[in-house]
Amino acid sequence: MAMTQRDVRDWMAGFLPAVVAVHWRERLRAGIGALCGIALTGGLMLWMLGPATYIPWLVAPMGASAVLLFGVPASPLAQPWSILGGNLVAAVVGVTCAMFIPTPVIAAATAVGVSIALMFTLRCVHPPSGAVALTAVLGGPAVHALGYGFVLKPIALQSVVLLGAAIAYHALTGHRYPHAVRAQTTARPVNAQAIPVTTADAEKALARRSELLDISADDLASLLRDTQREAYARRARELTAADVMTPPLAKVQAHDEAPAAWRLLQRHGLDALPVVDGDARVIGLVTRHDLHTRRARRARWPRFGMPIGTGQRLSIRDLMQGDLKSATAGMPLSELVPLLVTQRHGTLPVLDEAARLVGVVTHAEVLRKVMST
């Protein structure tokens, strides 16, 4: 498929820097936090190990970790388990590859690839951990001489110190960290049709945040729309006919006459009435359309000014739809809606085990229940 000029412009626009909607105070706070964290980590390592130690007192991946911990603390990649688990996994894999794979390039590639796969498996993805794996392989004789000791010192020790510094700094500056997964709560559904989510809405919401979120406005708006669709799908799976039905406002018996049914439809503003037999079992529906047939009109409004009901006597049994489609109280909404769509009159009776009427489902009531806030 040939690319248009607009496609090329859109593709090239992806290389432009994204707008970072973060206040200057937050940017300064993140920079000072990283300064303090790295200084504390390096200083503590020097104090513990001494300046003459052959153990690296500060490894380069800690600088990348500081960017996440202090600059993007809300990111899932910056949470405590991510930095600790990711760095330790990458260190173990990197040392192992350095020991058993003699070719540096192959060892480095294998270390990074395996580390990423394990981090995803253990749910501790931390981008700087890829650099930890490379450091273990390409760090030179001093790092290789440490063997698996590299995992404990410097990686584990520096990761713990940097993480502790981040927790303390965020607490002192009034920021929530770590961003733990909160318990699920029952939220009121949002009317996605009445209140559509746009990219501009997402940009304004991001601008009001006091910290940087690792997501673009376009992605956030798309995520919110997908979330709303999933919420409605879940709502449809949870609801049953019993949740959306209403008590039958009116019903007629098969031997009733057409004028009686018409008066009930007019009085209650309905489009259809359930028809029951002598044992109160539903045997059909009579709709406005049924009562508008030529025979039914002649029965309701005879010619020559005769009073209503004195013309042709038609019973509901003569006019009703006998091919009844119905639902049970426990039928899920996902099965109920396709059945309701086939009803031109938009009404579906709900029956119990004995085929007796317990409620009525209409298009309007289904929409009201699903879209209600």
mmCIF file of C-alpha atoms in Angstrom:
data_model
loop_
_atom_site.group_PDB
_atom_site.id
_atom_site.type_symbol
_atom_site.label_atom_id
_atom_site.label_comp_id
_atom_site.label_asym_id
_atom_site.label_seq_id
_atom_site.Cartn_x
_atom_site.Cartn_y
_atom_site.Cartn_z
ATOM 1 C CA MET A 1 0.000 0.000 0.000
ATOM 2 C CA ALA A 2 1.461 3.339 -1.090
ATOM 3 C CA MET A 3 2.028 5.932 1.590
ATOM 4 C CA THR A 4 0.450 9.342 1.104
ATOM 5 C CA GLN A 5 2.119 12.636 1.984
ATOM 6 C CA ARG A 6 -0.027 12.808 5.097
ATOM 7 C CA ASP A 7 1.139 9.336 6.148
ATOM 8 C CA VAL A 8 4.756 10.422 5.702
ATOM 9 C CA ARG A 9 4.177 13.601 7.736
ATOM 10 C CA ASP A 10 2.482 11.633 10.502
ATOM 11 C CA TRP A 11 5.334 9.131 10.553
ATOM 12 C CA MET A 12 7.996 11.844 10.680
ATOM 13 C CA ALA A 13 6.075 13.636 13.440
ATOM 14 C CA GLY A 14 6.826 10.623 15.605
ATOM 15 C CA PHE A 15 10.460 11.738 15.771
ATOM 16 C CA LEU A 16 9.551 15.059 17.378
ATOM 17 C CA PRO A 17 9.931 15.340 21.160
ATOM 18 C CA ALA A 18 6.746 14.712 23.092
ATOM 19 C CA VAL A 19 5.259 17.505 25.177
ATOM 20 C CA VAL A 20 6.050 16.857 28.847
ATOM 21 C CA ALA A 21 3.177 18.293 30.872
ATOM 22 C CA VAL A 22 5.087 18.560 34.154
ATOM 23 C CA HIS A 23 5.430 21.718 36.215
ATOM 24 C CA TRP A 24 8.925 23.140 36.660
ATOM 25 C CA ARG A 25 8.757 22.459 40.413
ATOM 26 C CA GLU A 26 8.256 18.751 39.717
ATOM 27 C CA ARG A 27 11.180 18.747 37.281
ATOM 28 C CA LEU A 28 13.398 20.407 39.891
ATOM 29 C CA ARG A 29 12.184 17.998 42.573
ATOM 30 C CA ALA A 30 13.045 14.996 40.374
ATOM 31 C CA GLY A 31 16.517 16.340 39.589
ATOM 32 C CA ILE A 32 17.330 17.054 43.244
ATOM 33 C CA GLY A 33 16.028 13.635 44.212
ATOM 34 C CA ALA A 34 18.261 11.859 41.702
ATOM 35 C CA LEU A 35 21.242 13.944 42.868
ATOM 36 C CA CYS A 36 20.628 12.965 46.486
ATOM 37 C CA GLY A 37 19.975 9.315 45.652
ATOM 38 C CA ILE A 38 23.104 8.797 43.589
ATOM 39 C CA ALA A 39 25.250 10.771 46.033
ATOM 40 C CA LEU A 40 23.956 8.693 48.959
ATOM 41 C CA THR A 41 24.463 5.413 47.109
ATOM 42 C CA GLY A 42 27.975 6.215 45.938
ATOM 43 C CA GLY A 43 29.009 7.781 49.250
ATOM 44 C CA LEU A 44 27.718 4.838 51.294
ATOM 45 C CA MET A 45 29.538 2.358 49.050
ATOM 46 C CA LEU A 46 32.785 4.324 49.414
ATOM 47 C CA TRP A 47 32.352 4.440 53.193
ATOM 48 C CA MET A 48 31.640 0.720 53.435
ATOM 49 C CA LEU A 49 34.222 -0.570 50.942
ATOM 50 C CA GLY A 50 36.888 2.127 50.986
ATOM 51 C CA PRO A 51 38.359 3.996 48.028
ATOM 52 C CA ALA A 52 40.848 1.229 47.247
ATOM 53 C CA THR A 53 38.208 -1.466 46.720
ATOM 54 C CA TYR A 54 38.179 -3.430 43.514
ATOM 55 C CA ILE A 55 34.388 -3.583 43.674
ATOM 56 C CA PRO A 56 32.712 -0.856 41.551
ATOM 57 C CA TRP A 57 31.401 1.642 44.090
ATOM 58 C CA LEU A 58 28.802 2.880 41.611
ATOM 59 C CA VAL A 59 27.684 1.035 38.485
ATOM 60 C CA ALA A 60 26.317 2.965 35.513
ATOM 61 C CA PRO A 61 22.843 1.301 35.465
ATOM 62 C CA MET A 62 22.080 3.018 38.778
ATOM 63 C CA GLY A 63 21.966 6.329 36.929
ATOM 64 C CA ALA A 64 19.236 4.962 34.652
ATOM 65 C CA SER A 65 17.383 3.560 37.655
ATOM 66 C CA ALA A 66 17.516 7.002 39.265
ATOM 67 C CA VAL A 67 15.731 8.503 36.245
ATOM 68 C CA LEU A 68 12.806 6.149 36.801
ATOM 69 C CA LEU A 69 12.747 6.226 40.604
ATOM 70 C CA PHE A 70 12.869 10.004 40.892
ATOM 71 C CA GLY A 71 11.623 11.225 37.508
ATOM 72 C CA VAL A 72 8.828 8.767 36.730
ATOM 73 C CA PRO A 73 7.918 7.240 40.110
ATOM 74 C CA ALA A 74 4.377 6.369 38.991
ATOM 75 C CA SER A 75 5.636 4.050 36.245
ATOM 76 C CA PRO A 76 5.241 0.295 36.805
ATOM 77 C CA LEU A 77 8.883 0.034 35.711
ATOM 78 C CA ALA A 78 9.971 2.141 38.721
ATOM 79 C CA GLN A 79 8.325 0.189 41.526
ATOM 80 C CA PRO A 80 10.393 -1.548 44.246
ATOM 81 C CA TRP A 81 9.987 -5.084 42.938
ATOM 82 C CA SER A 82 10.905 -3.904 39.445
ATOM 83 C CA ILE A 83 14.260 -2.431 40.468
ATOM 84 C CA LEU A 84 15.208 -5.145 42.968
ATOM 85 C CA GLY A 85 13.929 -8.135 41.023
ATOM 86 C CA GLY A 86 15.023 -6.824 37.633
ATOM 87 C CA ASN A 87 18.554 -5.909 38.714
ATOM 88 C CA LEU A 88 19.134 -9.162 40.606
ATOM 89 C CA VAL A 89 17.788 -11.338 37.789
ATOM 90 C CA ALA A 90 19.885 -9.488 35.210
ATOM 91 C CA ALA A 91 22.995 -9.725 37.385
ATOM 92 C CA VAL A 92 22.646 -13.495 37.839
ATOM 93 C CA VAL A 93 21.998 -14.051 34.137
ATOM 94 C CA GLY A 94 24.841 -11.742 33.109
ATOM 95 C CA VAL A 95 27.392 -13.423 35.372
ATOM 96 C CA THR A 96 26.291 -16.868 34.172
ATOM 97 C CA CYS A 97 26.602 -15.896 30.509
ATOM 98 C CA ALA A 98 30.038 -14.343 31.126
ATOM 99 C CA MET A 99 31.219 -17.586 32.740
ATOM 100 C CA PHE A 100 29.945 -20.087 30.192
ATOM 101 C CA ILE A 101 29.839 -18.236 26.842
ATOM 102 C CA PRO A 102 33.369 -17.357 25.671
ATOM 103 C CA THR A 103 32.388 -14.984 22.856
ATOM 104 C CA PRO A 104 31.630 -11.564 24.395
ATOM 105 C CA VAL A 105 29.123 -10.470 21.754
ATOM 106 C CA ILE A 106 27.098 -13.681 22.007
ATOM 107 C CA ALA A 107 27.332 -13.626 25.800
ATOM 108 C CA ALA A 108 26.124 -10.013 25.947
ATOM 109 C CA ALA A 109 23.218 -10.597 23.567
ATOM 110 C CA THR A 110 22.175 -13.758 25.386
ATOM 111 C CA ALA A 111 22.365 -12.047 28.785
ATOM 112 C CA VAL A 112 20.115 -9.182 27.721
ATOM 113 C CA GLY A 113 17.612 -11.389 25.902
ATOM 114 C CA VAL A 114 17.280 -13.947 28.693
ATOM 115 C CA SER A 115 17.086 -11.200 31.317
ATOM 116 C CA ILE A 116 14.196 -9.519 29.529
ATOM 117 C CA ALA A 117 12.310 -12.800 29.201
ATOM 118 C CA LEU A 118 12.796 -13.597 32.900
ATOM 119 C CA MET A 119 11.829 -10.088 33.981
ATOM 120 C CA PHE A 120 8.551 -10.391 32.102
ATOM 121 C CA THR A 121 7.965 -13.810 33.641
ATOM 122 C CA LEU A 122 8.679 -12.567 37.160
ATOM 123 C CA ARG A 123 6.831 -9.252 36.598
ATOM 124 C CA CYS A 124 9.875 -7.144 37.406
ATOM 125 C CA VAL A 125 10.635 -5.387 34.110
ATOM 126 C CA HIS A 126 13.151 -2.610 34.761
ATOM 127 C CA PRO A 127 14.901 -1.149 31.667
ATOM 128 C CA PRO A 128 18.199 -0.311 33.446
ATOM 129 C CA SER A 129 18.512 -3.998 34.311
ATOM 130 C CA GLY A 130 19.460 -4.632 30.685
ATOM 131 C CA ALA A 131 22.539 -2.511 31.361
ATOM 132 C CA VAL A 132 23.213 -4.558 34.504
ATOM 133 C CA ALA A 133 23.347 -7.714 32.366
ATOM 134 C CA LEU A 134 25.733 -6.007 29.923
ATOM 135 C CA THR A 135 27.927 -4.765 32.764
ATOM 136 C CA ALA A 136 28.258 -8.294 34.113
ATOM 137 C CA VAL A 137 29.451 -9.500 30.710
ATOM 138 C CA LEU A 138 31.492 -6.510 29.495
ATOM 139 C CA GLY A 139 32.600 -4.992 32.806
ATOM 140 C CA GLY A 140 36.171 -6.223 32.453
ATOM 141 C CA PRO A 141 38.461 -8.314 34.667
ATOM 142 C CA ALA A 142 37.473 -6.540 37.908
ATOM 143 C CA VAL A 143 33.812 -7.425 37.442
ATOM 144 C CA HIS A 144 34.565 -10.932 36.188
ATOM 145 C CA ALA A 145 36.739 -11.589 39.227
ATOM 146 C CA LEU A 146 33.734 -11.021 41.487
ATOM 147 C CA GLY A 147 31.826 -13.933 39.975
ATOM 148 C CA TYR A 148 28.390 -14.274 41.558
ATOM 149 C CA GLY A 149 29.546 -11.876 44.233
ATOM 150 C CA PHE A 150 28.710 -9.198 41.661
ATOM 151 C CA VAL A 151 25.048 -9.959 42.340
ATOM 152 C CA LEU A 152 25.334 -9.052 46.028
ATOM 153 C CA LYS A 153 27.975 -6.338 45.831
ATOM 154 C CA PRO A 154 27.569 -3.963 44.098
ATOM 155 C CA ILE A 155 24.190 -4.706 42.422
ATOM 156 C CA ALA A 156 21.945 -5.776 45.319
ATOM 157 C CA LEU A 157 23.524 -3.348 47.782
ATOM 158 C CA GLN A 158 23.350 -0.348 45.482
ATOM 159 C CA SER A 159 19.803 -1.188 44.384
ATOM 160 C CA VAL A 160 18.625 -1.339 47.995
ATOM 161 C CA VAL A 161 20.331 1.937 48.943
ATOM 162 C CA LEU A 162 19.004 3.779 45.887
ATOM 163 C CA LEU A 163 15.508 2.408 46.489
ATOM 164 C CA GLY A 164 15.637 3.423 50.149
ATOM 165 C CA ALA A 165 16.709 6.910 49.154
ATOM 166 C CA ALA A 166 13.799 7.159 46.712
ATOM 167 C CA ILE A 167 11.234 6.018 49.308
ATOM 168 C CA ALA A 168 12.549 8.502 51.879
ATOM 169 C CA TYR A 169 12.773 11.384 49.399
ATOM 170 C CA HIS A 170 9.252 10.902 48.051
ATOM 171 C CA ALA A 171 7.880 10.685 51.597
ATOM 172 C CA LEU A 172 9.648 13.925 52.572
ATOM 173 C CA THR A 173 8.411 15.751 49.472
ATOM 174 C CA GLY A 174 4.810 14.575 49.820
ATOM 175 C CA HIS A 175 4.664 12.125 46.912
ATOM 176 C CA ARG A 176 3.098 8.679 46.999
ATOM 177 C CA TYR A 177 5.724 6.015 46.423
ATOM 178 C CA PRO A 178 5.639 3.139 45.843
ATOM 179 C CA HIS A 179 2.541 3.143 43.674
ATOM 180 C CA ALA A 180 1.096 -0.096 44.975
ATOM 181 C CA VAL A 181 -1.877 -1.713 43.279
ATOM 182 C CA ARG A 182 -4.904 -0.651 45.283
ATOM 183 C CA ALA A 183 -7.769 -2.943 46.157
ATOM 184 C CA GLN A 184 -10.433 -3.118 43.482
ATOM 185 C CA THR A 185 -13.449 -0.991 44.215
ATOM 186 C CA THR A 186 -16.855 -0.890 42.605
ATOM 187 C CA ALA A 187 -16.888 2.153 40.361
ATOM 188 C CA ARG A 188 -19.892 3.850 38.897
ATOM 189 C CA PRO A 189 -19.891 3.287 35.137
ATOM 190 C CA VAL A 190 -19.266 6.255 32.871
ATOM 191 C CA ASN A 191 -21.627 6.993 30.013
ATOM 192 C CA ALA A 192 -19.199 6.682 27.105
ATOM 193 C CA GLN A 193 -21.748 7.798 24.512
ATOM 194 C CA ALA A 194 -22.825 10.916 26.380
ATOM 195 C CA ILE A 195 -19.296 11.798 27.540
ATOM 196 C CA PRO A 196 -16.787 10.759 24.862
ATOM 197 C CA VAL A 197 -13.124 10.820 25.872
ATOM 198 C CA THR A 198 -10.870 12.860 23.572
ATOM 199 C CA THR A 199 -7.125 13.368 23.367
ATOM 200 C CA ALA A 200 -7.604 16.972 24.520
ATOM 201 C CA ASP A 201 -9.341 15.679 27.659
ATOM 202 C CA ALA A 202 -6.412 13.347 28.320
ATOM 203 C CA GLU A 203 -3.893 16.185 27.815
ATOM 204 C CA LYS A 204 -5.693 18.347 30.384
ATOM 205 C CA ALA A 205 -5.884 15.462 32.843
ATOM 206 C CA LEU A 206 -2.168 14.753 32.477
ATOM 207 C CA ALA A 207 -1.344 18.433 32.892
ATOM 208 C CA ARG A 208 -3.073 18.467 36.283
ATOM 209 C CA ARG A 209 -0.924 15.617 37.597
ATOM 210 C CA SER A 210 1.840 16.569 39.970
ATOM 211 C CA GLU A 211 4.159 13.921 38.564
ATOM 212 C CA LEU A 212 5.085 12.552 35.162
ATOM 213 C CA LEU A 213 3.104 9.561 33.936
ATOM 214 C CA ASP A 214 4.845 7.361 31.407
ATOM 215 C CA ILE A 215 2.027 7.530 28.834
ATOM 216 C CA SER A 216 1.116 9.878 25.998
ATOM 217 C CA ALA A 217 -2.194 11.722 25.804
ATOM 218 C CA ASP A 218 -3.216 9.728 22.705
ATOM 219 C CA ASP A 219 -2.478 6.420 24.412
ATOM 220 C CA LEU A 220 -4.268 7.513 27.578
ATOM 221 C CA ALA A 221 -7.410 8.553 25.662
ATOM 222 C CA SER A 222 -7.372 5.282 23.712
ATOM 223 C CA LEU A 223 -6.855 3.327 26.927
ATOM 224 C CA LEU A 224 -9.800 5.064 28.591
ATOM 225 C CA ARG A 225 -12.072 4.307 25.639
ATOM 226 C CA ASP A 226 -10.991 0.659 25.647
ATOM 227 C CA THR A 227 -11.536 0.539 29.392
ATOM 228 C CA GLN A 228 -15.073 1.858 29.002
ATOM 229 C CA ARG A 229 -15.832 -0.753 26.354
ATOM 230 C CA GLU A 230 -14.500 -3.484 28.638
ATOM 231 C CA ALA A 231 -16.594 -2.132 31.510
ATOM 232 C CA TYR A 232 -19.747 -2.283 29.404
ATOM 233 C CA ALA A 233 -18.867 -5.794 28.230
ATOM 234 C CA ARG A 234 -18.346 -6.883 31.836
ATOM 235 C CA ARG A 235 -21.629 -5.228 32.793
ATOM 236 C CA ALA A 236 -23.394 -7.151 30.049
ATOM 237 C CA ARG A 237 -21.903 -10.428 31.300
ATOM 238 C CA GLU A 238 -22.943 -9.738 34.886
ATOM 239 C CA LEU A 239 -26.526 -8.586 34.282
ATOM 240 C CA THR A 240 -29.385 -11.026 33.796
ATOM 241 C CA ALA A 241 -32.972 -10.632 32.664
ATOM 242 C CA ALA A 242 -34.028 -10.357 36.306
ATOM 243 C CA ASP A 243 -31.809 -7.258 36.665
ATOM 244 C CA VAL A 244 -33.249 -5.374 33.682
ATOM 245 C CA MET A 245 -36.871 -6.495 33.610
ATOM 246 C CA THR A 246 -39.766 -4.485 34.975
ATOM 247 C CA PRO A 247 -43.009 -5.823 36.439
ATOM 248 C CA PRO A 248 -45.663 -6.201 33.725
ATOM 249 C CA LEU A 249 -47.726 -3.033 33.776
ATOM 250 C CA ALA A 250 -50.603 -4.719 32.004
ATOM 251 C CA LYS A 251 -51.597 -7.941 30.304
ATOM 252 C CA VAL A 252 -54.620 -9.244 28.487
ATOM 253 C CA GLN A 253 -56.297 -12.596 28.238
ATOM 254 C CA ALA A 254 -56.782 -14.418 24.991
ATOM 255 C CA HIS A 255 -60.565 -14.013 25.084
ATOM 256 C CA ASP A 256 -60.415 -10.215 25.650
ATOM 257 C CA GLU A 257 -61.505 -8.010 22.759
ATOM 258 C CA ALA A 258 -59.376 -5.637 20.703
ATOM 259 C CA PRO A 259 -60.704 -2.376 22.206
ATOM 260 C CA ALA A 260 -59.650 -3.477 25.716
ATOM 261 C CA ALA A 261 -56.089 -4.159 24.562
ATOM 262 C CA TRP A 262 -55.934 -0.843 22.729
ATOM 263 C CA ARG A 263 -57.019 1.085 25.807
ATOM 264 C CA LEU A 264 -54.336 -0.602 27.915
ATOM 265 C CA LEU A 265 -51.621 0.202 25.354
ATOM 266 C CA GLN A 266 -52.683 3.829 25.255
ATOM 267 C CA ARG A 267 -52.990 4.174 29.030
ATOM 268 C CA HIS A 268 -49.541 2.770 29.815
ATOM 269 C CA GLY A 269 -47.682 3.965 26.707
ATOM 270 C CA LEU A 270 -46.656 0.434 25.741
ATOM 271 C CA ASP A 271 -45.846 -1.084 22.365
ATOM 272 C CA ALA A 272 -46.921 -4.631 23.202
ATOM 273 C CA LEU A 273 -48.956 -6.570 25.750
ATOM 274 C CA PRO A 274 -48.395 -10.140 26.936
ATOM 275 C CA VAL A 275 -51.348 -12.431 26.315
ATOM 276 C CA VAL A 276 -52.146 -15.060 28.944
ATOM 277 C CA ASP A 277 -54.509 -17.999 29.019
ATOM 278 C CA GLY A 278 -56.853 -19.025 31.776
ATOM 279 C CA ASP A 279 -54.003 -20.514 33.818
ATOM 280 C CA ALA A 280 -51.991 -17.249 33.627
ATOM 281 C CA ARG A 281 -49.459 -18.804 31.257
ATOM 282 C CA VAL A 282 -48.123 -16.536 28.514
ATOM 283 C CA ILE A 283 -49.189 -17.713 25.088
ATOM 284 C CA GLY A 284 -48.327 -14.712 22.914
ATOM 285 C CA LEU A 285 -48.028 -10.958 22.436
ATOM 286 C CA VAL A 286 -50.330 -8.403 20.935
ATOM 287 C CA THR A 287 -48.695 -5.238 19.603
ATOM 288 C CA ARG A 288 -49.783 -1.834 18.362
ATOM 289 C CA HIS A 289 -49.096 -3.077 14.852
ATOM 290 C CA ASP A 290 -51.436 -6.016 15.395
ATOM 291 C CA LEU A 291 -54.166 -3.641 16.543
ATOM 292 C CA HIS A 292 -53.628 -1.413 13.509
ATOM 293 C CA THR A 293 -54.546 -4.092 11.029
ATOM 294 C CA ARG A 294 -57.615 -3.497 8.921
ATOM 295 C CA ARG A 295 -59.700 -6.059 10.797
ATOM 296 C CA ALA A 296 -58.679 -4.625 14.184
ATOM 297 C CA ARG A 297 -59.472 -1.038 13.171
ATOM 298 C CA ARG A 298 -62.858 -2.120 11.922
ATOM 299 C CA ALA A 299 -63.514 -3.761 15.283
ATOM 300 C CA ARG A 300 -62.483 -0.664 17.256
ATOM 301 C CA TRP A 301 -64.028 2.018 15.058
ATOM 302 C CA PRO A 302 -66.973 0.635 13.081
ATOM 303 C CA ARG A 303 -68.510 2.705 10.335
ATOM 304 C CA PHE A 304 -71.785 4.650 10.439
ATOM 305 C CA GLY A 305 -71.014 6.161 13.864
ATOM 306 C CA MET A 306 -71.704 2.992 15.801
ATOM 307 C CA PRO A 307 -70.298 2.961 19.373
ATOM 308 C CA ILE A 308 -66.942 1.287 19.968
ATOM 309 C CA GLY A 309 -67.271 -2.385 20.555
ATOM 310 C CA THR A 310 -70.568 -2.822 18.710
ATOM 311 C CA GLY A 311 -68.969 -3.780 15.427
ATOM 312 C CA GLN A 312 -67.132 -6.944 14.549
ATOM 313 C CA ARG A 313 -66.158 -8.797 17.709
ATOM 314 C CA LEU A 314 -62.470 -9.729 17.468
ATOM 315 C CA SER A 315 -60.719 -11.367 20.391
ATOM 316 C CA ILE A 316 -57.065 -10.952 21.180
ATOM 317 C CA ARG A 317 -56.566 -14.576 20.178
ATOM 318 C CA ASP A 318 -57.443 -13.581 16.602
ATOM 319 C CA LEU A 319 -54.842 -10.772 16.508
ATOM 320 C CA MET A 320 -51.936 -11.839 18.696
ATOM 321 C CA GLN A 321 -48.566 -13.173 17.628
ATOM 322 C CA GLY A 322 -48.476 -16.786 18.678
ATOM 323 C CA ASP A 323 -44.859 -17.455 17.777
ATOM 324 C CA LEU A 324 -43.662 -16.273 21.172
ATOM 325 C CA LYS A 325 -40.058 -15.501 22.001
ATOM 326 C CA SER A 326 -39.402 -15.169 25.699
ATOM 327 C CA ALA A 327 -36.619 -15.089 28.277
ATOM 328 C CA THR A 328 -36.055 -16.606 31.687
ATOM 329 C CA ALA A 329 -35.115 -14.579 34.744
ATOM 330 C CA GLY A 330 -31.605 -16.039 34.849
ATOM 331 C CA MET A 331 -30.787 -15.462 31.158
ATOM 332 C CA PRO A 332 -27.593 -13.339 30.862
ATOM 333 C CA LEU A 333 -27.790 -10.035 29.048
ATOM 334 C CA SER A 334 -25.352 -11.264 26.401
ATOM 335 C CA GLU A 335 -27.997 -13.797 25.304
ATOM 336 C CA LEU A 336 -30.954 -11.547 26.004
ATOM 337 C CA VAL A 337 -29.952 -8.646 23.744
ATOM 338 C CA PRO A 338 -29.713 -10.661 20.470
ATOM 339 C CA LEU A 339 -33.130 -12.120 21.250
ATOM 340 C CA LEU A 340 -34.570 -8.690 21.994
ATOM 341 C CA VAL A 341 -33.169 -7.224 18.776
ATOM 342 C CA THR A 342 -35.278 -9.638 16.738
ATOM 343 C CA GLN A 343 -38.454 -8.195 18.283
ATOM 344 C CA ARG A 344 -39.726 -5.303 16.174
ATOM 345 C CA HIS A 345 -41.888 -4.107 19.041
ATOM 346 C CA GLY A 346 -38.928 -4.075 21.441
ATOM 347 C CA THR A 347 -40.660 -6.119 24.133
ATOM 348 C CA LEU A 348 -39.707 -9.508 25.514
ATOM 349 C CA PRO A 349 -41.687 -11.301 28.238
ATOM 350 C CA VAL A 350 -39.779 -12.973 31.063
ATOM 351 C CA LEU A 351 -41.272 -16.261 32.233
ATOM 352 C CA ASP A 352 -40.765 -18.568 35.187
ATOM 353 C CA GLU A 353 -40.471 -22.357 35.032
ATOM 354 C CA ALA A 354 -44.258 -22.691 34.693
ATOM 355 C CA ALA A 355 -44.355 -20.247 31.727
ATOM 356 C CA ARG A 356 -46.041 -17.628 33.911
ATOM 357 C CA LEU A 357 -45.241 -13.971 33.395
ATOM 358 C CA VAL A 358 -42.796 -12.461 35.938
ATOM 359 C CA GLY A 359 -41.597 -9.391 34.065
ATOM 360 C CA VAL A 360 -41.056 -7.613 30.777
ATOM 361 C CA VAL A 361 -37.798 -6.524 29.144
ATOM 362 C CA THR A 362 -37.719 -3.589 26.734
ATOM 363 C CA HIS A 363 -34.990 -1.905 24.699
ATOM 364 C CA ALA A 364 -35.284 1.257 26.755
ATOM 365 C CA GLU A 365 -34.939 -0.543 30.084
ATOM 366 C CA VAL A 366 -31.850 -2.477 28.957
ATOM 367 C CA LEU A 367 -30.144 0.743 27.860
ATOM 368 C CA ARG A 368 -31.091 2.489 31.082
ATOM 369 C CA LYS A 369 -29.679 -0.297 33.251
ATOM 370 C CA VAL A 370 -26.424 -0.684 31.334
ATOM 371 C CA MET A 371 -25.778 3.030 30.903
ATOM 372 C CA SER A 372 -26.941 4.086 34.370
ATOM 373 C CA THR A 373 -24.398 5.846 36.593
#
